[in-house]
Short mmCIF file of C-alpha atoms and ligand atoms in Angstrom, two decimals:
data_model
loop_
_atom_site.label_atom_id
_atom_site.label_comp_id
_atom_site.label_asym_id
_atom_site.label_seq_id
_atom_site.Cartn_x
_atom_site.Cartn_y
_atom_site.Cartn_z
CA MET A 793 10.78 -43.88 -11.51
CA TYR A 794 14.32 -42.62 -10.89
CA PRO A 795 15.25 -42.71 -13.65
CA LEU A 796 13.35 -42.82 -15.94
CA ARG A 797 11.86 -39.05 -15.47
CA ARG A 798 15.43 -37.10 -14.31
CA ASN A 799 14.13 -33.81 -14.16
CA ARG A 800 17.16 -32.44 -14.32
CA ARG A 801 16.88 -33.15 -18.10
CA LEU A 802 14.95 -30.06 -19.09
CA ARG A 803 17.03 -27.59 -17.24
CA THR A 804 20.72 -28.40 -18.87
CA ASN A 805 21.11 -25.90 -20.83
CA GLU A 806 19.59 -22.14 -21.69
CA VAL A 807 18.21 -23.02 -24.89
CA ILE A 808 16.07 -26.05 -22.75
CA ARG A 809 15.20 -24.08 -20.23
CA SER A 810 13.74 -21.02 -21.64
CA LEU A 811 11.54 -24.09 -24.15
CA VAL A 812 10.19 -25.03 -20.54
CA ARG A 813 9.72 -21.41 -18.95
CA GLU A 814 6.12 -20.87 -17.68
CA THR A 815 7.20 -16.98 -16.27
CA ILE A 816 7.84 -14.19 -18.44
CA ILE A 817 7.90 -10.48 -18.00
CA THR A 818 7.10 -7.54 -20.66
CA PRO A 819 6.52 -4.35 -20.75
CA ASN A 820 2.97 -4.74 -20.35
CA ASP A 821 3.19 -6.67 -17.06
CA PHE A 822 4.00 -2.22 -15.69
CA LEU A 823 3.02 0.24 -14.06
CA VAL A 824 5.23 2.99 -13.48
CA PRO A 825 4.85 4.98 -9.99
CA LEU A 826 6.16 8.88 -10.48
CA PHE A 827 7.20 11.24 -8.00
CA ILE A 828 6.42 15.04 -9.41
CA VAL A 829 7.07 18.18 -6.71
CA GLU A 830 6.35 21.89 -7.27
CA GLY A 831 9.59 24.00 -9.40
CA LYS A 832 11.02 24.10 -12.63
CA GLY A 833 13.98 21.82 -14.79
CA ILE A 834 13.92 19.89 -11.23
CA LYS A 835 15.12 15.99 -11.18
CA GLU A 836 15.92 15.19 -7.52
CA GLU A 837 17.46 11.81 -5.85
CA ILE A 838 15.13 10.08 -3.18
CA THR A 839 17.39 9.73 -0.14
CA SER A 840 16.28 6.30 0.85
CA MET A 841 15.50 5.74 -2.65
CA PRO A 842 18.82 5.14 -4.93
CA ASN A 843 18.17 6.18 -8.07
CA TYR A 844 14.21 7.51 -8.88
CA PHE A 845 13.37 10.67 -8.21
CA ARG A 846 11.49 13.25 -7.94
CA PHE A 847 10.35 15.18 -11.01
CA SER A 848 8.42 18.78 -11.86
CA LEU A 849 6.34 18.83 -14.55
CA ASP A 850 9.30 19.49 -17.48
CA VAL A 851 10.99 17.39 -16.18
CA LEU A 852 8.13 14.60 -16.24
CA GLU A 853 7.40 15.16 -19.45
CA ASN A 854 10.89 14.31 -21.39
CA GLU A 855 10.65 10.98 -18.27
CA VAL A 856 7.30 10.13 -19.76
CA LYS A 857 8.05 10.08 -23.23
CA THR A 858 11.38 7.62 -22.24
CA LEU A 859 9.14 5.64 -20.47
CA TRP A 860 6.68 6.03 -23.42
CA SER A 861 9.57 4.64 -25.59
CA LEU A 862 10.56 1.36 -23.70
CA GLY A 863 6.82 0.77 -24.11
CA LEU A 864 6.30 0.72 -20.62
CA LYS A 865 2.59 2.17 -21.37
CA SER A 866 1.10 3.26 -17.90
CA VAL A 867 2.02 5.80 -14.58
CA LEU A 868 1.08 6.19 -11.60
CA LEU A 869 1.62 9.02 -10.46
CA PHE A 870 2.27 10.89 -7.42
CA VAL A 871 2.55 14.21 -5.72
CA LYS A 872 4.78 16.15 -3.17
CA VAL A 873 2.57 19.30 -2.37
CA PRO A 874 4.61 21.85 -0.44
CA ASP A 875 3.77 22.33 3.47
CA ASN A 876 2.35 25.94 3.54
CA LEU A 877 -0.68 23.76 1.05
CA LYS A 878 -1.48 21.16 3.53
CA ASP A 879 -3.87 21.14 6.10
CA ASN A 880 -6.68 18.38 7.79
CA LYS A 881 -9.33 17.59 4.72
CA GLY A 882 -6.82 17.67 2.04
CA THR A 883 -8.05 20.91 0.54
CA GLU A 884 -5.95 21.24 -2.16
CA ALA A 885 -6.48 18.03 -3.20
CA LEU A 886 -9.92 19.09 -4.87
CA ASN A 887 -7.37 22.27 -6.91
CA PRO A 888 -7.87 22.00 -10.05
CA ASN A 889 -5.12 23.72 -10.79
CA GLY A 890 -3.45 21.69 -8.40
CA LEU A 891 -0.17 19.89 -9.06
CA MET A 892 -1.81 16.29 -9.52
CA GLN A 893 -4.47 17.76 -11.77
CA GLN A 894 -1.10 19.41 -13.73
CA SER A 895 0.40 16.59 -14.19
CA ILE A 896 -2.30 14.67 -15.61
CA LYS A 897 -2.56 16.69 -18.11
CA THR A 898 0.80 17.37 -18.64
CA VAL A 899 1.35 13.51 -19.07
CA LYS A 900 -1.12 13.23 -21.54
CA ASN A 901 -0.35 16.39 -23.51
CA VAL A 902 3.06 15.08 -24.39
CA CYS A 903 1.69 11.07 -24.02
CA PRO A 904 -2.68 11.01 -25.04
CA GLU A 905 -1.98 6.98 -25.23
CA MET A 906 -0.13 7.17 -21.94
CA LEU A 907 -3.22 5.34 -19.29
CA VAL A 908 -2.60 7.66 -16.42
CA MET A 909 -3.13 6.27 -12.95
CA THR A 910 -3.92 8.32 -9.33
CA ASP A 911 -3.29 8.74 -6.57
CA VAL A 912 -6.33 8.34 -4.40
CA ALA A 913 -5.19 9.54 -1.02
CA LEU A 914 -4.85 11.98 1.52
CA ASP A 915 -2.12 12.00 3.18
CA PRO A 916 0.24 13.87 1.00
CA TYR A 917 -2.50 17.01 0.99
CA SER A 918 -3.25 16.07 5.52
CA ILE A 919 -0.63 17.69 7.90
CA TYR A 920 -1.08 15.26 9.97
CA GLY A 921 0.09 12.24 7.02
CA HIS A 922 -2.58 10.47 7.66
CA ASP A 923 -5.26 8.52 4.51
CA GLY A 924 -8.14 11.00 6.34
CA ILE A 925 -9.27 13.63 8.25
CA VAL A 926 -8.58 13.18 11.68
CA LYS A 927 -10.94 14.03 14.17
CA ASN A 928 -10.88 12.99 18.07
CA GLY A 929 -7.36 11.17 17.74
CA LYS A 930 -8.85 9.39 14.98
CA ILE A 931 -9.13 8.85 10.78
CA ILE A 932 -12.92 9.55 9.95
CA ASN A 933 -14.16 6.81 7.82
CA ASP A 934 -17.26 7.65 5.79
CA ASP A 935 -16.62 11.81 5.25
CA THR A 936 -13.08 11.19 4.21
CA ALA A 937 -15.33 8.43 2.11
CA GLU A 938 -17.09 11.29 0.52
CA PHE A 939 -14.40 13.63 0.35
CA LEU A 940 -11.70 10.67 -1.72
CA ALA A 941 -15.36 10.37 -4.62
CA GLU A 942 -14.37 14.05 -4.40
CA MET A 943 -10.96 13.74 -5.27
CA SER A 944 -11.09 11.14 -7.26
CA VAL A 945 -14.33 12.86 -10.11
CA SER A 946 -11.21 16.09 -10.28
CA HIS A 947 -8.36 13.97 -10.76
CA ALA A 948 -11.00 12.52 -13.91
CA GLN A 949 -11.82 15.35 -15.10
CA ALA A 950 -7.98 16.57 -15.79
CA GLY A 951 -7.67 13.21 -17.09
CA ALA A 952 -7.01 10.55 -15.00
CA ASN A 953 -7.92 7.37 -16.72
CA PHE A 954 -7.86 4.85 -13.14
CA VAL A 955 -8.01 6.65 -10.07
CA ALA A 956 -6.33 4.67 -7.23
CA PRO A 957 -7.48 4.34 -4.23
CA SER A 958 -4.67 3.62 -1.40
CA ASP A 959 -6.02 4.51 1.76
CA MET A 960 -8.69 1.62 3.17
CA MET A 961 -11.38 3.55 4.69
CA ASP A 962 -14.05 1.34 4.41
CA GLY A 963 -16.93 1.19 1.34
CA ARG A 964 -15.03 3.81 0.00
CA ILE A 965 -14.36 2.29 -3.67
CA LEU A 966 -19.11 2.58 -3.73
CA THR A 967 -18.78 6.11 -3.19
CA ILE A 968 -16.25 6.59 -5.81
CA ARG A 969 -18.29 4.34 -7.62
CA GLU A 970 -21.18 6.67 -7.70
CA ALA A 971 -19.66 10.14 -7.86
CA LEU A 972 -18.10 9.15 -10.94
CA GLU A 973 -21.07 7.91 -12.79
CA ASP A 974 -23.11 10.74 -11.24
CA GLU A 975 -20.95 13.09 -13.00
CA GLY A 976 -20.74 11.02 -16.50
CA PHE A 977 -16.96 9.08 -15.95
CA THR A 978 -18.57 5.56 -17.00
CA ASP A 979 -14.72 5.24 -18.21
CA THR A 980 -13.34 5.95 -15.80
CA GLY A 981 -11.86 3.25 -13.83
CA ILE A 982 -10.99 2.35 -10.75
CA MET A 983 -8.11 0.07 -9.35
CA SER A 984 -8.40 -0.04 -5.80
CA TYR A 985 -5.58 -0.75 -3.20
CA SER A 986 -7.37 -3.10 -1.89
CA ALA A 987 -6.09 -6.01 0.55
CA LYS A 988 -3.50 -2.95 1.64
CA TYR A 989 -1.15 -3.99 4.65
CA ALA A 990 0.45 -1.32 7.19
CA SER A 991 3.54 -1.39 6.85
CA ALA A 992 7.19 -0.71 8.10
CA PHE A 993 8.30 -1.01 4.10
CA TYR A 994 6.88 1.84 2.85
CA GLY A 995 9.25 4.16 5.25
CA PRO A 996 11.22 5.54 2.14
CA PHE A 997 8.21 6.56 -0.02
CA ARG A 998 6.50 8.42 3.03
CA ASP A 999 10.44 10.58 3.13
CA ALA A 1000 9.57 10.51 -1.03
CA LEU A 1001 6.78 12.56 0.08
CA ASP A 1002 7.76 13.70 3.34
CA SER A 1003 3.96 12.63 4.22
CA ALA A 1004 4.85 10.54 7.45
CA PRO A 1005 2.28 10.83 9.88
CA VAL A 1006 3.54 13.23 12.45
CA ASP A 1007 4.13 13.58 15.75
CA LEU A 1008 1.07 14.72 17.87
CA VAL A 1009 -0.63 14.40 21.07
CA ASN A 1010 -4.28 13.22 19.60
CA VAL A 1011 -3.04 12.12 16.52
CA PRO A 1012 -2.51 8.54 15.78
CA LYS A 1013 1.27 7.27 15.05
CA ASN A 1014 0.83 4.23 12.59
CA LYS A 1015 -2.15 3.82 10.22
CA LYS A 1016 -2.52 0.55 12.06
CA THR A 1017 -7.16 1.55 12.25
CA TYR A 1018 -7.45 1.70 8.33
CA GLN A 1019 -4.49 -0.79 6.81
CA MET A 1020 -4.24 -3.84 7.54
CA ASP A 1021 -2.81 -6.12 10.28
CA PHE A 1022 -0.19 -8.41 8.60
CA ALA A 1023 -1.02 -11.22 10.38
CA ASN A 1024 -4.17 -11.78 8.87
CA ARG A 1025 -4.57 -14.11 5.24
CA HIS A 1026 -8.39 -14.69 5.30
CA GLU A 1027 -9.00 -10.56 6.30
CA ALA A 1028 -6.99 -9.55 3.20
CA LEU A 1029 -10.17 -11.74 1.22
CA ARG A 1030 -12.73 -9.84 2.41
CA GLU A 1031 -11.28 -5.94 1.49
CA THR A 1032 -11.22 -7.25 -1.70
CA LYS A 1033 -14.55 -9.52 -2.36
CA MET A 1034 -16.15 -5.82 -1.05
CA ASP A 1035 -13.93 -3.75 -3.32
CA ILE A 1036 -15.16 -6.58 -7.01
CA GLU A 1037 -18.63 -5.62 -4.93
CA GLU A 1038 -18.47 -2.23 -4.50
CA GLY A 1039 -17.10 -2.07 -8.01
CA ALA A 1040 -13.52 -2.12 -7.87
CA ASP A 1041 -12.15 -2.95 -12.31
CA ILE A 1042 -8.67 -3.54 -10.80
CA VAL A 1043 -7.68 -4.66 -6.84
CA MET A 1044 -4.36 -4.56 -5.67
CA VAL A 1045 -1.82 -6.54 -2.65
CA LYS A 1046 0.61 -4.09 -1.09
CA PRO A 1047 3.29 -5.00 -0.56
CA GLY A 1048 4.47 -7.25 -2.60
CA MET A 1049 7.41 -8.96 -1.53
CA ALA A 1050 6.69 -10.44 1.37
CA TYR A 1051 3.28 -11.03 0.69
CA LEU A 1052 3.08 -13.40 -2.25
CA ASP A 1053 0.41 -15.83 -0.72
CA ILE A 1054 -2.24 -13.23 -0.13
CA VAL A 1055 -1.35 -12.25 -4.46
CA ARG A 1056 -1.88 -16.04 -5.14
CA ASP A 1057 -5.43 -16.11 -2.22
CA VAL A 1058 -6.55 -12.43 -4.74
CA LYS A 1059 -5.64 -14.82 -7.58
CA ASN A 1060 -7.39 -17.83 -6.92
CA LYS A 1061 -10.27 -17.07 -6.21
CA PHE A 1062 -11.34 -13.87 -7.40
CA ASP A 1063 -12.18 -13.35 -10.85
CA ILE A 1064 -11.09 -9.89 -11.92
CA PRO A 1065 -6.56 -8.63 -12.53
CA VAL A 1066 -4.71 -8.58 -9.94
CA ALA A 1067 -2.08 -5.51 -9.48
CA VAL A 1068 0.74 -6.08 -7.44
CA TYR A 1069 2.38 -3.09 -5.47
CA GLN A 1070 6.59 -4.07 -4.42
CA VAL A 1071 6.52 -0.87 -2.16
CA SER A 1072 9.98 1.45 -1.53
CA GLY A 1073 11.30 -0.02 0.99
CA GLU A 1074 11.31 -3.80 -0.47
CA TYR A 1075 13.23 -0.94 -3.43
CA ALA A 1076 15.29 0.43 -0.84
CA MET A 1077 16.59 -3.03 0.55
CA ILE A 1078 17.64 -4.49 -2.48
CA LYS A 1079 19.49 -1.37 -3.14
CA ALA A 1080 21.55 -1.38 -0.20
CA ALA A 1081 22.13 -4.72 -0.25
CA ALA A 1082 23.57 -4.42 -3.99
CA GLU A 1083 25.35 -1.15 -2.61
CA LYS A 1084 27.26 -3.08 0.33
CA GLY A 1085 28.85 -5.88 -2.84
CA TRP A 1086 26.46 -8.35 -1.01
CA LEU A 1087 23.43 -9.21 -3.75
CA ASP A 1088 23.45 -8.62 -7.63
CA HIS A 1089 21.29 -6.23 -8.19
CA ASP A 1090 20.07 -7.19 -11.87
CA GLN A 1091 19.35 -10.59 -10.67
CA ILE A 1092 17.46 -9.93 -7.41
CA MET A 1093 15.27 -7.21 -9.71
CA MET A 1094 14.47 -9.79 -11.91
CA GLU A 1095 14.30 -12.87 -9.19
CA THR A 1096 12.12 -10.97 -7.46
CA THR A 1097 9.59 -9.63 -10.59
CA ILE A 1098 9.43 -12.74 -12.03
CA ALA A 1099 7.65 -14.28 -8.36
CA PHE A 1100 5.55 -11.13 -8.29
CA LYS A 1101 4.11 -12.26 -12.10
CA ARG A 1102 4.52 -16.56 -10.81
CA ALA A 1103 2.99 -15.94 -7.98
CA GLY A 1104 -0.38 -14.52 -9.56
CA ALA A 1105 -0.16 -10.96 -10.49
CA ASP A 1106 -0.71 -9.90 -13.57
CA ILE A 1107 0.22 -5.96 -12.62
CA ILE A 1108 2.67 -4.95 -11.14
CA ALA A 1109 3.92 -1.42 -9.75
CA SER A 1110 7.02 -1.84 -9.61
CA TYR A 1111 10.74 1.18 -9.27
CA PHE A 1112 12.70 -0.61 -11.28
CA ALA A 1113 9.80 -0.99 -14.05
CA LYS A 1114 12.53 0.78 -16.85
CA ASP A 1115 16.02 -1.86 -15.78
CA ILE A 1116 13.89 -4.75 -16.34
CA VAL A 1117 12.51 -3.46 -19.40
CA LYS A 1118 16.07 -1.91 -20.57
CA LEU A 1119 17.67 -5.50 -19.03
CA ILE A 1120 15.69 -8.04 -20.75
CA SER A 1121 14.81 -5.99 -24.75
C1 PBG B 1276 -0.42 5.94 0.51
C2 PBG B 1276 0.36 5.91 -0.40
C3 PBG B 1276 1.89 4.97 0.45
C4 PBG B 1276 2.27 3.95 -0.82
C5 PBG B 1276 1.46 4.49 -2.40
N1 PBG B 1276 0.47 4.79 -1.62
C6 PBG B 1276 2.17 5.23 1.91
C7 PBG B 1276 1.11 4.60 3.18
O1 PBG B 1276 0.91 4.09 2.85
O2 PBG B 1276 1.61 5.16 4.54
C8 PBG B 1276 3.34 3.04 -0.81
C9 PBG B 1276 4.42 3.15 -1.32
C10 PBG B 1276 5.69 2.35 -2.21
O3 PBG B 1276 5.89 2.45 -0.23
O4 PBG B 1276 6.39 2.40 -2.25
N2 PBG B 1276 -1.26 6.21 0.61
#
């Protein structure tokens, strides 16, 4: 074949490289996670997530306008709940004037077209830092699913376009779908965290929301009884298949960088949109190495992001979304 076929010909310069490039990133690819706190005038940096912030509602307004002006049109909301509002059942999550419900309304007020997705899980509301209700040392599945359905309806009532259950309880997609239908929210979508692994990469996120599992007798110290074992691959397809059958509109693989094989498997097997989440620990790792001068921040950011899309992701939840869009514009 050689020298008739010289593969390097197509890499001679940036013009030809860009002509044959297979994967490109646009602002439409991103879902921007946002952390919201109570208070006024607050924009506090998350220690383990440099240059990423928690916003109070008033500051959130400006942030949302900035995102929209950059072409970032979808957000994923997370709230940091004060300790005095936490309990085992996540009662505060159903408060129609709770922080999540207010956040949804705030975003919709300043930017009605912004697509609002909300995190649905108990951990930010749980005194135990678990995604479900804890009983006798276990995370109770079915009662939690029922609660998540109520929570989803509450988010839909506040104006959310999509709910994003991140809890990994069995059967919760069907329970949520039925509740939304019963309440008339036929247009509210579900983005399911379908293949979510029990990962140490979530560490900085749990700092951001103060939501780590607590160290108490009779409370599991980790999330391994509901999040997936990171050694497993076929199981991801089983989880995803069930969520699609139960009514998920979008499925997600999480974390990102260490799970590109799963993204590709899911993309090849199913015909609905696939999201990937480049999680807090991945962000922190890149920031830390860049701060030390050991890696080039922008290049690593682009390389990892392109890799998600190349692996088959249609949607990328990323803390780098703003930086990337500024870089490519
Ligand atoms: C909680 C939730 C987590 C993340 C999103 N939703 C953490 C966890 O499951 O413990 C992680 C996001 C990140 O690390 O960036 N249900």
